[in-house]
Short mmCIF file of C-alpha atoms and ligand atoms in Angstrom, two decimals:
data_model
loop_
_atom_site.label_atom_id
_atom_site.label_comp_id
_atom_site.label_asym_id
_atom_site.label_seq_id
_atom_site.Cartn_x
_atom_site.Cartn_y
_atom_site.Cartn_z
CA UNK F 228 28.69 -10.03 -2.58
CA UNK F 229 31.57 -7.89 -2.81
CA UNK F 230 32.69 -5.94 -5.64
CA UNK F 231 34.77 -7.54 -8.13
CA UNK F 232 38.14 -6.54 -9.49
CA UNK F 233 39.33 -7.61 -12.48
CA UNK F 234 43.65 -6.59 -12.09
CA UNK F 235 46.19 -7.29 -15.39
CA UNK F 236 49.48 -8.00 -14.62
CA UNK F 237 49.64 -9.52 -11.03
CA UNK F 238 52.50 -11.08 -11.36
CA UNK F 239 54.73 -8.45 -9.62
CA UNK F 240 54.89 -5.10 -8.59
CA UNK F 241 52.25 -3.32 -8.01
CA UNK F 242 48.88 -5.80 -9.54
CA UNK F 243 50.61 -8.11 -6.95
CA UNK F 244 50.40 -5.46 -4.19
CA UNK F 245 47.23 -4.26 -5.15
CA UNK F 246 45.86 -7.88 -5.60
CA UNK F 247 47.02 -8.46 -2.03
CA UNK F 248 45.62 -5.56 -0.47
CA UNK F 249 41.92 -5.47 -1.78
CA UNK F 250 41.61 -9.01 -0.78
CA UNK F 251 42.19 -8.05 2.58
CA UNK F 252 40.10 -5.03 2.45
CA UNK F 253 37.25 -7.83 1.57
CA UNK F 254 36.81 -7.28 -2.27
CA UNK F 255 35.77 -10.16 -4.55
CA UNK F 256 39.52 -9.73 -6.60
CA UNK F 257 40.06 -11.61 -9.91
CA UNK F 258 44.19 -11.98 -10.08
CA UNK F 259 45.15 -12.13 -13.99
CA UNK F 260 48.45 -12.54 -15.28
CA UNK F 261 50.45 -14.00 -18.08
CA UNK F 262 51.77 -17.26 -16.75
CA UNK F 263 48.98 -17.88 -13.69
CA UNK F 264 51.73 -20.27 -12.30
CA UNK F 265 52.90 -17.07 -11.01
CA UNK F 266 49.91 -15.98 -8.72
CA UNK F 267 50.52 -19.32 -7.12
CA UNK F 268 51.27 -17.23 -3.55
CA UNK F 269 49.00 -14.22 -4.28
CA UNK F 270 45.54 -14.07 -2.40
CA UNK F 271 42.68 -13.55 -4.75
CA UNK F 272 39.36 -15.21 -4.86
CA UNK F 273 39.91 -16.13 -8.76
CA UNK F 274 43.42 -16.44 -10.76
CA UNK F 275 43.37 -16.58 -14.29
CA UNK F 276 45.68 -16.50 -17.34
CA UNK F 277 45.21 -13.18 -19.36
CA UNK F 278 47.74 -11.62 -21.78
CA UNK F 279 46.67 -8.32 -22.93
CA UNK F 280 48.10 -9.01 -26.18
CA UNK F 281 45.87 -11.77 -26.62
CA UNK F 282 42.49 -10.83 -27.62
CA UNK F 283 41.18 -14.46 -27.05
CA UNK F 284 42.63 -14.36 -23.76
CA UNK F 285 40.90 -11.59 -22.38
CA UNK F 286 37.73 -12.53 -24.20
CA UNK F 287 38.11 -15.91 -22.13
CA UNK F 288 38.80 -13.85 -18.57
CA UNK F 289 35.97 -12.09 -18.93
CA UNK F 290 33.77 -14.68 -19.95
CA UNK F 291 34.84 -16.76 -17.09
CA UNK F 292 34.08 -13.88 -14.38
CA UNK F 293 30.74 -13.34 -15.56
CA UNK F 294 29.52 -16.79 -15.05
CA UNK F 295 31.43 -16.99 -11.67
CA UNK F 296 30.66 -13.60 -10.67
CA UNK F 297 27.77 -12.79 -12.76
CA UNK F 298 29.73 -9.06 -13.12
CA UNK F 299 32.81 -7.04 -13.56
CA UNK F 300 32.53 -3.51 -10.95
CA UNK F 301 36.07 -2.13 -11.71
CA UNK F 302 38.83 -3.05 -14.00
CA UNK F 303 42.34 -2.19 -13.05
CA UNK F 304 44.48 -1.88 -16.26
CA UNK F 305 48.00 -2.40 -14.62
CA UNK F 306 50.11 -4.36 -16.96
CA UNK F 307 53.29 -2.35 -18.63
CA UNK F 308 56.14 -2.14 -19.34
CA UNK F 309 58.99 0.28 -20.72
CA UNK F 310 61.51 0.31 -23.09
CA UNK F 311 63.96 3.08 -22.35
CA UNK F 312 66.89 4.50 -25.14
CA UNK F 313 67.12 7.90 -27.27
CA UNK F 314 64.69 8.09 -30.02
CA UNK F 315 67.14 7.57 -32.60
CA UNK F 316 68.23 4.25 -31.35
CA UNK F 317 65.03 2.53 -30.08
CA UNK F 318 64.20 -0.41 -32.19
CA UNK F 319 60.77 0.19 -33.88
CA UNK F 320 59.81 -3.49 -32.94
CA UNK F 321 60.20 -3.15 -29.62
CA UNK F 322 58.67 0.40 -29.29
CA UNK F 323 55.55 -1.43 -31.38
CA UNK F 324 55.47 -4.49 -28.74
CA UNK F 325 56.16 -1.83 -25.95
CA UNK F 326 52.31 -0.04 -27.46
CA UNK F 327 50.89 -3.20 -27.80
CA UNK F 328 51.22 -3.81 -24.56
CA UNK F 329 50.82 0.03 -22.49
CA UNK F 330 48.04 1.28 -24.97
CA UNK F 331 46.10 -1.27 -27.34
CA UNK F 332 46.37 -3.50 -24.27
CA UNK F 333 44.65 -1.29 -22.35
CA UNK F 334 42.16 -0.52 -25.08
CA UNK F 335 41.59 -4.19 -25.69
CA UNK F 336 40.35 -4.96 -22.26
CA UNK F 337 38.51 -2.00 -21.62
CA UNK F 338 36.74 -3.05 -25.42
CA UNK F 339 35.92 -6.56 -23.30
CA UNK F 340 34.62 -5.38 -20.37
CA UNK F 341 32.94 -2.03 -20.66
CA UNK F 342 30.01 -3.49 -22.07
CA UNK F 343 28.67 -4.94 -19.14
CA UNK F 344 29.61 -2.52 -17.48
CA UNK F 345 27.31 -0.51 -19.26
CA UNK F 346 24.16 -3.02 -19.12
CA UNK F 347 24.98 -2.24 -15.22
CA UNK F 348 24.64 1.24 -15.77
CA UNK F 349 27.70 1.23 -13.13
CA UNK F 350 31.43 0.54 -12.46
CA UNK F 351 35.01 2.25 -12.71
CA UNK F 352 38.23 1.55 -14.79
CA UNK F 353 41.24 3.07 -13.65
CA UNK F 354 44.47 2.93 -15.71
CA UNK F 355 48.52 3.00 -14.21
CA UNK F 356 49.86 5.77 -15.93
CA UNK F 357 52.83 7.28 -14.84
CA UNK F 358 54.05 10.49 -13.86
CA UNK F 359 56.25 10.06 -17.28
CA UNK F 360 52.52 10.43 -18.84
CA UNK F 361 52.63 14.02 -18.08
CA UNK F 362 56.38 14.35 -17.69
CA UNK F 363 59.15 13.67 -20.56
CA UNK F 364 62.88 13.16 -20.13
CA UNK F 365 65.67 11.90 -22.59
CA UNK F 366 65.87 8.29 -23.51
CA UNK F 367 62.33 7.82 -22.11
CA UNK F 368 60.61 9.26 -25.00
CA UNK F 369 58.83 5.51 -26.57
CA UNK F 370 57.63 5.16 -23.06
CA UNK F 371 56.23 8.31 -22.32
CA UNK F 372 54.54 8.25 -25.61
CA UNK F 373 52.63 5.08 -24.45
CA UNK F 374 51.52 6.80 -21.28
CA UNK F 375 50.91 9.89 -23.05
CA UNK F 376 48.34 7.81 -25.59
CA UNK F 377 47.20 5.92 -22.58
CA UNK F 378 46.24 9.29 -20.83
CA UNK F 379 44.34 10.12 -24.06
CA UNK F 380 42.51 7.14 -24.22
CA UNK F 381 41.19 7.98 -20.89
CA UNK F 382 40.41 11.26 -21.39
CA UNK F 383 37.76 10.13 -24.02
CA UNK F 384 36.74 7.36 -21.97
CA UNK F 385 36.01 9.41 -19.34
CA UNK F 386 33.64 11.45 -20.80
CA UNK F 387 32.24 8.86 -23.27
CA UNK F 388 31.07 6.13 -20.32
CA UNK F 389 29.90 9.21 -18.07
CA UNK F 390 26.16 8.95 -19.23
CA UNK F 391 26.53 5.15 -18.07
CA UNK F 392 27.40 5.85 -14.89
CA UNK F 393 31.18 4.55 -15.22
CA UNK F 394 33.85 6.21 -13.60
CA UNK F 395 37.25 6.40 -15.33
CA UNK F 396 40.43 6.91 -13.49
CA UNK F 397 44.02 7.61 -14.44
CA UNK F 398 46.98 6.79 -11.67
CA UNK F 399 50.66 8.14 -11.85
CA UNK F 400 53.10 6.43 -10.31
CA UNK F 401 56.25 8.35 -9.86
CA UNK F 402 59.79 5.70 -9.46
CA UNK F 403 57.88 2.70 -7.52
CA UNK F 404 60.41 0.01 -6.02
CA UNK F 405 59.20 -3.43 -8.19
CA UNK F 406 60.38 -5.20 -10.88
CA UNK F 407 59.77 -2.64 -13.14
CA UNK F 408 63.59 -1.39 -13.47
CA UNK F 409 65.08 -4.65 -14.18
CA UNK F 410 62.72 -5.03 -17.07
CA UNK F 411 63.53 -1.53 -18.08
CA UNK F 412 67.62 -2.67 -17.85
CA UNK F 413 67.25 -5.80 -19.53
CA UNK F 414 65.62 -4.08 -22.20
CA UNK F 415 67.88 -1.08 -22.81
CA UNK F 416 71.47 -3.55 -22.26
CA UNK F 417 71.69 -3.44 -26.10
CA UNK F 418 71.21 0.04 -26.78
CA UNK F 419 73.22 1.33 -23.11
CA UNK F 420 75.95 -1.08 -23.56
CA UNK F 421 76.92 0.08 -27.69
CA UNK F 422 80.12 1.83 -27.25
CA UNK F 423 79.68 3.10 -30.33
CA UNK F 424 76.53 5.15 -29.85
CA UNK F 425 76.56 9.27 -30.01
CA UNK F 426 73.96 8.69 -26.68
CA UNK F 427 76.65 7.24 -24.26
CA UNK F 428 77.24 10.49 -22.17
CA UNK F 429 73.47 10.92 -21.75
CA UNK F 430 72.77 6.85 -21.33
CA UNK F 431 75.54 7.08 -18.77
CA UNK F 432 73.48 10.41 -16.81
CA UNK F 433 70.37 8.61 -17.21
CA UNK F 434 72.06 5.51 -15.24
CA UNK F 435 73.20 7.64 -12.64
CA UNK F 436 70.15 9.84 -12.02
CA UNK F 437 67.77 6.16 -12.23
CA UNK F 438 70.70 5.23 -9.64
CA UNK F 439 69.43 8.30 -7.28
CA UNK F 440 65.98 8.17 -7.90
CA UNK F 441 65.72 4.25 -6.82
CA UNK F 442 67.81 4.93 -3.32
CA UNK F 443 64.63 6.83 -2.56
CA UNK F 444 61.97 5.41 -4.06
CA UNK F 445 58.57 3.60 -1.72
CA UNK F 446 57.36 -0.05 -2.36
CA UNK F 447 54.39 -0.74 -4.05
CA UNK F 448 51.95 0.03 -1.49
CA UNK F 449 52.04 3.58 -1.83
CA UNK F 450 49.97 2.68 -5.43
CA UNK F 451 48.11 0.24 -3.89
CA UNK F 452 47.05 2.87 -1.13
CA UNK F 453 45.93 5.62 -3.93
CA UNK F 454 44.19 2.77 -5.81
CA UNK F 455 41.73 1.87 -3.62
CA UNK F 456 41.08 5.65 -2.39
CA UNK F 457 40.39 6.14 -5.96
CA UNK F 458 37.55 3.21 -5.78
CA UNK F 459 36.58 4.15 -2.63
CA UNK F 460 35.62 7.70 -3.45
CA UNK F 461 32.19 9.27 -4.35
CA UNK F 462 32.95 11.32 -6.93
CA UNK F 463 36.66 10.26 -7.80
CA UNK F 464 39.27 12.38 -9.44
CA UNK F 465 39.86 12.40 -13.16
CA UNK F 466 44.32 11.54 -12.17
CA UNK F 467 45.62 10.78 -8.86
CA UNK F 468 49.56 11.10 -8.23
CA UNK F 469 50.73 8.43 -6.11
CA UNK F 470 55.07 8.27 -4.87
CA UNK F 471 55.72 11.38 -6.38
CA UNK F 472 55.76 15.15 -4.57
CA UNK F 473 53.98 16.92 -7.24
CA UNK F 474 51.23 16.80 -10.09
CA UNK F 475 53.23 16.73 -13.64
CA UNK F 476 50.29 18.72 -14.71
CA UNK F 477 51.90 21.75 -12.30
CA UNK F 478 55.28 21.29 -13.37
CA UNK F 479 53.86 21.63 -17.19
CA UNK F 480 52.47 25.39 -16.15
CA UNK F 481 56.16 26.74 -15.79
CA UNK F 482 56.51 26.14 -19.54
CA UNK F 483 58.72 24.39 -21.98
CA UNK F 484 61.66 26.15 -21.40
CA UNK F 485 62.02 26.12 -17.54
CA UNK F 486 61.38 22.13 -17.72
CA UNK F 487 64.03 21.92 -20.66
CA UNK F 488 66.41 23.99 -18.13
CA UNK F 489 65.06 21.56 -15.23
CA UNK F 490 65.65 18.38 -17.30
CA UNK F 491 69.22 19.44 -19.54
CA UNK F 492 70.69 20.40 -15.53
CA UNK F 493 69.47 17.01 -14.27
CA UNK F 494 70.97 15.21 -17.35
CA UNK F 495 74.13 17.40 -17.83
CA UNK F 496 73.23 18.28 -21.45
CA UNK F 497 75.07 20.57 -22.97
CA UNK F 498 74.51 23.11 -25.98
CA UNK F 499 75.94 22.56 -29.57
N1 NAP O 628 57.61 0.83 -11.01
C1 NAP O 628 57.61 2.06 -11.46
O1 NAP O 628 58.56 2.83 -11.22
C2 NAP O 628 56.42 2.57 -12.25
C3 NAP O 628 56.26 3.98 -12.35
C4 NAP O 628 55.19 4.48 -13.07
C5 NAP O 628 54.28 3.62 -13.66
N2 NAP O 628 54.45 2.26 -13.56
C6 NAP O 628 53.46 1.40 -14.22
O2 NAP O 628 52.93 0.51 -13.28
C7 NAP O 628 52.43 -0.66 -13.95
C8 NAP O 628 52.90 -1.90 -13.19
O3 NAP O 628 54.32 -1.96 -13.25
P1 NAP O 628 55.20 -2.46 -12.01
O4 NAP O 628 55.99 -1.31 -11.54
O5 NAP O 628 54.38 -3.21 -11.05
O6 NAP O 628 56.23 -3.41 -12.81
P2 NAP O 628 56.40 -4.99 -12.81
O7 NAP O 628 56.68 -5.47 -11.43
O8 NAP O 628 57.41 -5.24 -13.88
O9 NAP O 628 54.97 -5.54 -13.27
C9 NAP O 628 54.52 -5.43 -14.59
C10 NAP O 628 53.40 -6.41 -14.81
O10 NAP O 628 52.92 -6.27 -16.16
C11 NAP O 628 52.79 -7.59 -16.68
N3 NAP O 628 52.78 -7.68 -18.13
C12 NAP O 628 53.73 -7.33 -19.02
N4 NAP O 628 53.34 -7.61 -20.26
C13 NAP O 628 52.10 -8.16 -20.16
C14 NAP O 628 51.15 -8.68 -21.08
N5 NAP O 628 51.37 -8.73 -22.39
N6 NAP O 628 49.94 -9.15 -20.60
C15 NAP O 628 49.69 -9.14 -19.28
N7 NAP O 628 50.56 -8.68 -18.36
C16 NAP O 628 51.74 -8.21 -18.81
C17 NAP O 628 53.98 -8.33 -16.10
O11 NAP O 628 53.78 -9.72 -16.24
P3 NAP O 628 54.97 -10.76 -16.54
O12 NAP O 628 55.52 -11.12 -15.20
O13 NAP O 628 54.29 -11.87 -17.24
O14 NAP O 628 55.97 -10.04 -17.42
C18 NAP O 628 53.88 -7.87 -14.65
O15 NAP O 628 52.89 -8.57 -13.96
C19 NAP O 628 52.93 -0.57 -15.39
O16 NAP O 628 51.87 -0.14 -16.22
C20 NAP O 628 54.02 0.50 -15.32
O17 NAP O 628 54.16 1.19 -16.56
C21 NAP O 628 55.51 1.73 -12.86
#
């Protein structure tokens, strides 16, 4: 048999794409998502209900799989969100839902299915990211935090399932063309839309570079693509970047003040 892929979040975006593509490249792919009504026109040779929120949820995904599949070979943690505003103004609820969600949804899953991956002595998890893991700009701070934990996480993981034989893989999408930006807009309407806030210059900057970035950026496939190099490979990288022209982790060499230059020209911000 073919190895099976567990995906979160294959409802859209990229999970969809991804859930698409390794069908057709012949893997045995298990579609999750939160409402499986909408994998109805996704190919996948199992679709089941799995909020990452939901530890009984996952518990029952994975139990299902094993008995169908008798084993999990690589777990893509896709699901995510973001929840964009200036630090000041984010609501603490929804930057909590926002981590339960990005990071202890991640960590939940991997808690469920590592194990057996384990008694196989084999198998790889790979984790979306983003390049706003490595990367920070205004209004995007609760976000990046999430990917920044979420790169953590895997940095441990890494080197804690290495004696098992399991790889662990970290993926950073630069601006990918799904339904990731309404989310992000529907989200931020109450903070972007206060007239009153001290943030409207920079709310109104971050609107028009988001405006710029999304006129250029690739479909999902471009992920998809880097995905399945990444489980393809012998020895795979620790982080791929995939739609974006450059590691963050180079960027981060020129220092915090050229990337504070870089970032306050982008986003017209101006000294006291
Ligand atoms: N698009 C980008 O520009 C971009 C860039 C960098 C990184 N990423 C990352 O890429 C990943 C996929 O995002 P996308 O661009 O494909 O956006 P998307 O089209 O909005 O897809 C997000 C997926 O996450 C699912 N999800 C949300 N909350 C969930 C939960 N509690 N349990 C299970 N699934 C849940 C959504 O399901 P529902 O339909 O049920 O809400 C949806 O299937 C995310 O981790 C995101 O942070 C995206």
């Amino acid at each position: 048999m073919s190895q099976v892929v567990l995906i979160t979040g294959c409802s859209t975006g990229i999970g969809r794409d991804l859930a698409q593509r390794l069908t057709r490249s012949g893997y045995t792919v298990v579609a999750t998502a939160r409402n499986v009504d909408s994998l109805e026109n996704v190919q996948a040779a199992l679709k089941l209900p799995l909020d990452v929120t939901q530890p009984e949820s996952i518990n029952q995904a994975v139990e299902r799989i094993l008995q169908q599949f008798g084993r999990i070979d690589v777990l893509i943690n896709n699901a995510g969100y973001a929840v964009r505003g200036a630090i000041e103004e984010v609501p603490i609820e929804q930057a909590q839902q926002m981590f339960e969600v990005n990071v202890f949804g991640v960590m939940r899953v991997i808690q469920a299915v590592a194990p057996h991956m384990r008694q196989h002595q084999a198998g790889r998890i790979i984790s979306i990211s983003s390049i706003a893991g490595e990367l920070v700009t205004p209004a995007n701070g609760a976000y990046s935090a999430t990917k920044f934990a979420l790169e953590a996480l895997n940095d441990a993981l890494r080197l804690e399932l290495k004696p098992f034989g399991i790889q662990v893989v970290l993926i950073e999408p630069g601006s990918i063309k799904t339904q990731f930006h309404a989310t992000v807009e529907a989200n931020a309407q109450a903070i972007f839309a206060n007239p009153a806030s001290p943030y409207q210059s920079l709310y109104r900057q971050v609107e028009q570079v988001t405006a710029d970035m999304r006129r250029k950026e690739p479909g999902p496939e471009v992920v998809s693509r880097v995905v399945q190099q990444a489980i393809e490979a012998s020895r795979p990288k620790a982080r791929y970047v995939a739609g974006f022209p450059v590691s963050g982790r180079l960027v981060l060499l020129l220092g915090d003040s050229v990337w504070d230059l870089v970032v306050r020209h982008l986003f017209k911000i101006a000294s006291a």
